[in-house]
PDB file of C-alpha atoms in Angstrom:
ATOM      1  CA  UNK D 149       0.000   0.000   0.000  1.00  0.00           C
ATOM      2  CA  UNK D 150       1.176   3.533  -0.745  1.00  0.00           C
ATOM      3  CA  UNK D 151       3.225   5.026   2.086  1.00  0.00           C
ATOM      4  CA  UNK D 152       1.049   8.153   1.902  1.00  0.00           C
ATOM      5  CA  UNK D 153      -2.130   6.240   2.759  1.00  0.00           C
ATOM      6  CA  UNK D 154      -3.159   7.050   6.327  1.00  0.00           C
ATOM      7  CA  UNK D 155      -3.915   4.388   8.894  1.00  0.00           C
ATOM      8  CA  UNK D 156      -7.699   4.994   8.749  1.00  0.00           C
ATOM      9  CA  UNK D 157      -7.681   4.673   4.943  1.00  0.00           C
ATOM     10  CA  UNK D 158      -5.621   1.487   5.152  1.00  0.00           C
ATOM     11  CA  UNK D 159      -8.033   0.167   7.807  1.00  0.00           C
ATOM     12  CA  UNK D 160     -11.052   0.952   5.587  1.00  0.00           C
ATOM     13  CA  UNK D 161      -9.468  -0.886   2.660  1.00  0.00           C
ATOM     14  CA  UNK D 162      -8.534  -3.838   4.895  1.00  0.00           C
ATOM     15  CA  UNK D 163     -12.071  -3.956   6.321  1.00  0.00           C
ATOM     16  CA  UNK D 164     -13.510  -4.080   2.798  1.00  0.00           C
ATOM     17  CA  UNK D 165     -11.054  -6.876   1.922  1.00  0.00           C
ATOM     18  CA  UNK D 166     -12.317  -8.872   4.915  1.00  0.00           C
ATOM     19  CA  UNK D 167     -15.757  -8.659   3.287  1.00  0.00           C
ATOM     20  CA  UNK D 168     -14.366  -9.915  -0.015  1.00  0.00           C
ATOM     21  CA  UNK D 169     -14.394  -6.473  -1.624  1.00  0.00           C
ATOM     22  CA  UNK D 170     -11.307  -5.216  -3.439  1.00  0.00           C
ATOM     23  CA  UNK D 171     -10.711  -1.496  -2.943  1.00  0.00           C
ATOM     24  CA  UNK D 172      -8.024   0.813  -4.212  1.00  0.00           C
ATOM     25  CA  UNK D 173      -6.937   4.379  -3.776  1.00  0.00           C
ATOM     26  CA  UNK D 174      -7.582   6.371  -6.927  1.00  0.00           C
ATOM     27  CA  UNK D 175      -6.586  10.012  -6.572  1.00  0.00           C
ATOM     28  CA  UNK D 176      -8.694  11.606  -3.813  1.00  0.00           C
ATOM     29  CA  UNK D 177     -10.909   8.570  -3.227  1.00  0.00           C
ATOM     30  CA  UNK D 178     -11.076   4.919  -2.268  1.00  0.00           C
ATOM     31  CA  UNK D 179     -12.968   3.093  -5.037  1.00  0.00           C
ATOM     32  CA  UNK D 180     -14.698  -0.285  -4.693  1.00  0.00           C
ATOM     33  CA  UNK D 181     -17.682  -2.238  -6.033  1.00  0.00           C
ATOM     34  CA  UNK D 182     -20.823  -3.363  -4.224  1.00  0.00           C
ATOM     35  CA  UNK D 183     -23.781  -5.354  -5.467  1.00  0.00           C
ATOM     36  CA  UNK D 184     -27.088  -3.517  -5.200  1.00  0.00           C
ATOM     37  CA  UNK D 185     -29.712  -5.648  -3.461  1.00  0.00           C
ATOM     38  CA  UNK D 186     -32.802  -3.529  -4.192  1.00  0.00           C
ATOM     39  CA  UNK D 187     -33.895  -0.790  -6.558  1.00  0.00           C
ATOM     40  CA  UNK D 188     -33.251  -0.156 -10.232  1.00  0.00           C
ATOM     41  CA  UNK D 189     -29.750  -1.680 -10.066  1.00  0.00           C
ATOM     42  CA  UNK D 190     -30.618  -4.785  -7.983  1.00  0.00           C
ATOM     43  CA  UNK D 191     -28.224  -7.624  -8.670  1.00  0.00           C
ATOM     44  CA  UNK D 192     -25.718  -5.390 -10.443  1.00  0.00           C
ATOM     45  CA  UNK D 193     -22.215  -4.553  -9.296  1.00  0.00           C
ATOM     46  CA  UNK D 194     -21.957  -0.796  -8.842  1.00  0.00           C
ATOM     47  CA  UNK D 195     -18.775   1.252  -8.565  1.00  0.00           C
ATOM     48  CA  UNK D 196     -18.740   3.485  -5.525  1.00  0.00           C
ATOM     49  CA  UNK D 197     -16.175   5.497  -3.628  1.00  0.00           C
ATOM     50  CA  UNK D 198     -15.525   7.582  -0.563  1.00  0.00           C
ATOM     51  CA  UNK D 199     -13.208  10.556  -0.163  1.00  0.00           C
ATOM     52  CA  UNK D 200      -9.912   9.847   1.540  1.00  0.00           C
ATOM     53  CA  UNK D 201     -10.454  13.099   3.439  1.00  0.00           C
ATOM     54  CA  UNK D 202     -13.591  11.644   5.021  1.00  0.00           C
ATOM     55  CA  UNK D 203     -11.951   8.500   6.360  1.00  0.00           C
ATOM     56  CA  UNK D 204      -9.956  10.197   9.112  1.00  0.00           C
ATOM     57  CA  UNK D 205     -12.313   8.937  11.813  1.00  0.00           C
ATOM     58  CA  UNK D 206     -12.621   5.380  10.501  1.00  0.00           C
ATOM     59  CA  UNK D 207     -13.805   3.062  12.056  1.00  0.00           C
ATOM     60  CA  UNK D 208     -15.238   5.119  14.925  1.00  0.00           C
ATOM     61  CA  UNK D 209     -16.969   7.587  12.592  1.00  0.00           C
ATOM     62  CA  UNK D 210     -18.380   6.973   9.113  1.00  0.00           C
ATOM     63  CA  UNK D 211     -17.919   9.098   6.017  1.00  0.00           C
ATOM     64  CA  UNK D 212     -20.917  11.242   5.096  1.00  0.00           C
ATOM     65  CA  UNK D 213     -20.668  11.468   1.293  1.00  0.00           C
ATOM     66  CA  UNK D 214     -20.976   8.501  -1.075  1.00  0.00           C
ATOM     67  CA  UNK D 215     -19.475   8.804  -4.564  1.00  0.00           C
ATOM     68  CA  UNK D 216     -21.034   7.196  -7.643  1.00  0.00           C
ATOM     69  CA  UNK D 217     -20.380   7.512 -11.353  1.00  0.00           C
ATOM     70  CA  UNK D 218     -22.511  10.355 -12.755  1.00  0.00           C
ATOM     71  CA  UNK D 219     -24.840   7.901 -14.529  1.00  0.00           C
ATOM     72  CA  UNK D 220     -26.109   6.667 -11.136  1.00  0.00           C
ATOM     73  CA  UNK D 221     -29.091   8.949 -10.525  1.00  0.00           C
ATOM     74  CA  UNK D 222     -31.472   9.533  -7.620  1.00  0.00           C
ATOM     75  CA  UNK D 223     -34.896  11.191  -7.662  1.00  0.00           C
ATOM     76  CA  UNK D 224     -33.796  13.475  -4.816  1.00  0.00           C
ATOM     77  CA  UNK D 225     -30.256  14.121  -3.682  1.00  0.00           C
ATOM     78  CA  UNK D 226     -27.758  16.754  -2.593  1.00  0.00           C
ATOM     79  CA  UNK D 227     -24.574  16.567  -4.640  1.00  0.00           C
ATOM     80  CA  UNK D 228     -21.268  18.232  -5.298  1.00  0.00           C
ATOM     81  CA  UNK D 229     -17.997  17.368  -6.998  1.00  0.00           C
ATOM     82  CA  UNK D 230     -15.508  17.888  -4.142  1.00  0.00           C
ATOM     83  CA  UNK D 231     -12.842  15.149  -4.057  1.00  0.00           C
ATOM     84  CA  UNK D 232     -14.591  13.356  -6.949  1.00  0.00           C
ATOM     85  CA  UNK D 233     -12.991  11.476  -9.760  1.00  0.00           C
ATOM     86  CA  UNK D 234     -13.740  12.770 -13.248  1.00  0.00           C
ATOM     87  CA  UNK D 235     -17.231  11.661 -14.269  1.00  0.00           C
ATOM     88  CA  UNK D 236     -18.302  10.988 -10.688  1.00  0.00           C
ATOM     89  CA  UNK D 237     -20.627  12.826  -8.274  1.00  0.00           C
ATOM     90  CA  UNK D 238     -20.779  12.600  -4.521  1.00  0.00           C
ATOM     91  CA  UNK D 239     -24.122  12.361  -2.746  1.00  0.00           C
ATOM     92  CA  UNK D 240     -24.869  13.604   0.755  1.00  0.00           C
ATOM     93  CA  UNK D 241     -26.185  10.724   2.850  1.00  0.00           C
ATOM     94  CA  UNK D 242     -26.483  10.655   6.632  1.00  0.00           C
ATOM     95  CA  UNK D 243     -25.956   7.201   8.052  1.00  0.00           C
ATOM     96  CA  UNK D 244     -27.764   8.057  11.293  1.00  0.00           C
ATOM     97  CA  UNK D 245     -26.627   6.362  14.477  1.00  0.00           C
ATOM     98  CA  UNK D 246     -23.242   4.703  14.028  1.00  0.00           C
ATOM     99  CA  UNK D 247     -23.574   1.423  15.903  1.00  0.00           C
ATOM    100  CA  UNK D 248     -20.436  -0.205  17.243  1.00  0.00           C
ATOM    101  CA  UNK D 249     -22.201  -3.459  18.152  1.00  0.00           C
ATOM    102  CA  UNK D 250     -21.066  -5.019  14.875  1.00  0.00           C
ATOM    103  CA  UNK D 251     -18.103  -4.380  12.573  1.00  0.00           C
ATOM    104  CA  UNK D 252     -18.074  -0.822  11.243  1.00  0.00           C
ATOM    105  CA  UNK D 253     -17.665  -2.085   7.682  1.00  0.00           C
ATOM    106  CA  UNK D 254     -20.912  -4.085   7.989  1.00  0.00           C
ATOM    107  CA  UNK D 255     -22.699  -0.859   8.941  1.00  0.00           C
ATOM    108  CA  UNK D 256     -21.069   1.020   6.060  1.00  0.00           C
ATOM    109  CA  UNK D 257     -21.873  -1.597   3.419  1.00  0.00           C
ATOM    110  CA  UNK D 258     -25.491  -1.846   4.616  1.00  0.00           C
ATOM    111  CA  UNK D 259     -25.706   1.943   4.341  1.00  0.00           C
ATOM    112  CA  UNK D 260     -24.273   2.034   0.800  1.00  0.00           C
ATOM    113  CA  UNK D 261     -26.577  -0.784  -0.319  1.00  0.00           C
ATOM    114  CA  UNK D 262     -29.535   0.999   1.244  1.00  0.00           C
ATOM    115  CA  UNK D 263     -28.654   4.181  -0.644  1.00  0.00           C
ATOM    116  CA  UNK D 264     -28.375   2.171  -3.871  1.00  0.00           C
ATOM    117  CA  UNK D 265     -31.952   1.014  -3.308  1.00  0.00           C
ATOM    118  CA  UNK D 266     -33.008   4.576  -4.107  1.00  0.00           C
ATOM    119  CA  UNK D 267     -31.344   4.748  -7.516  1.00  0.00           C
ATOM    120  CA  UNK D 268     -33.799   5.935 -10.155  1.00  0.00           C
ATOM    121  CA  UNK D 269     -31.651   5.377 -13.245  1.00  0.00           C
TER     122      UNK D 269
END
């Protein structure tokens, strides 16, 4: 792993690996794939990412923004392009209470999959 990757980023990537998900640092973000379980993309593998800058509190605190390629659309969303890869958009999503009674990565992946359930296109 790159020597410039912080411990929380390395921990996030390692936690994803424990779930069988390959992740990599790509510029300002950690990129990985998840399978949508509900919604318009159910059963499909979807690229997603999180800003490296938002992983400083991992695993005690979750990131707030979820990045998707620009073709992943929601009926209602708050977006911006900060720390995004070209052709990507980040979406504001509050995870709510951050439970520590199970692995943080399980909470995060459930959150991302739940958000994917709201994809409209």
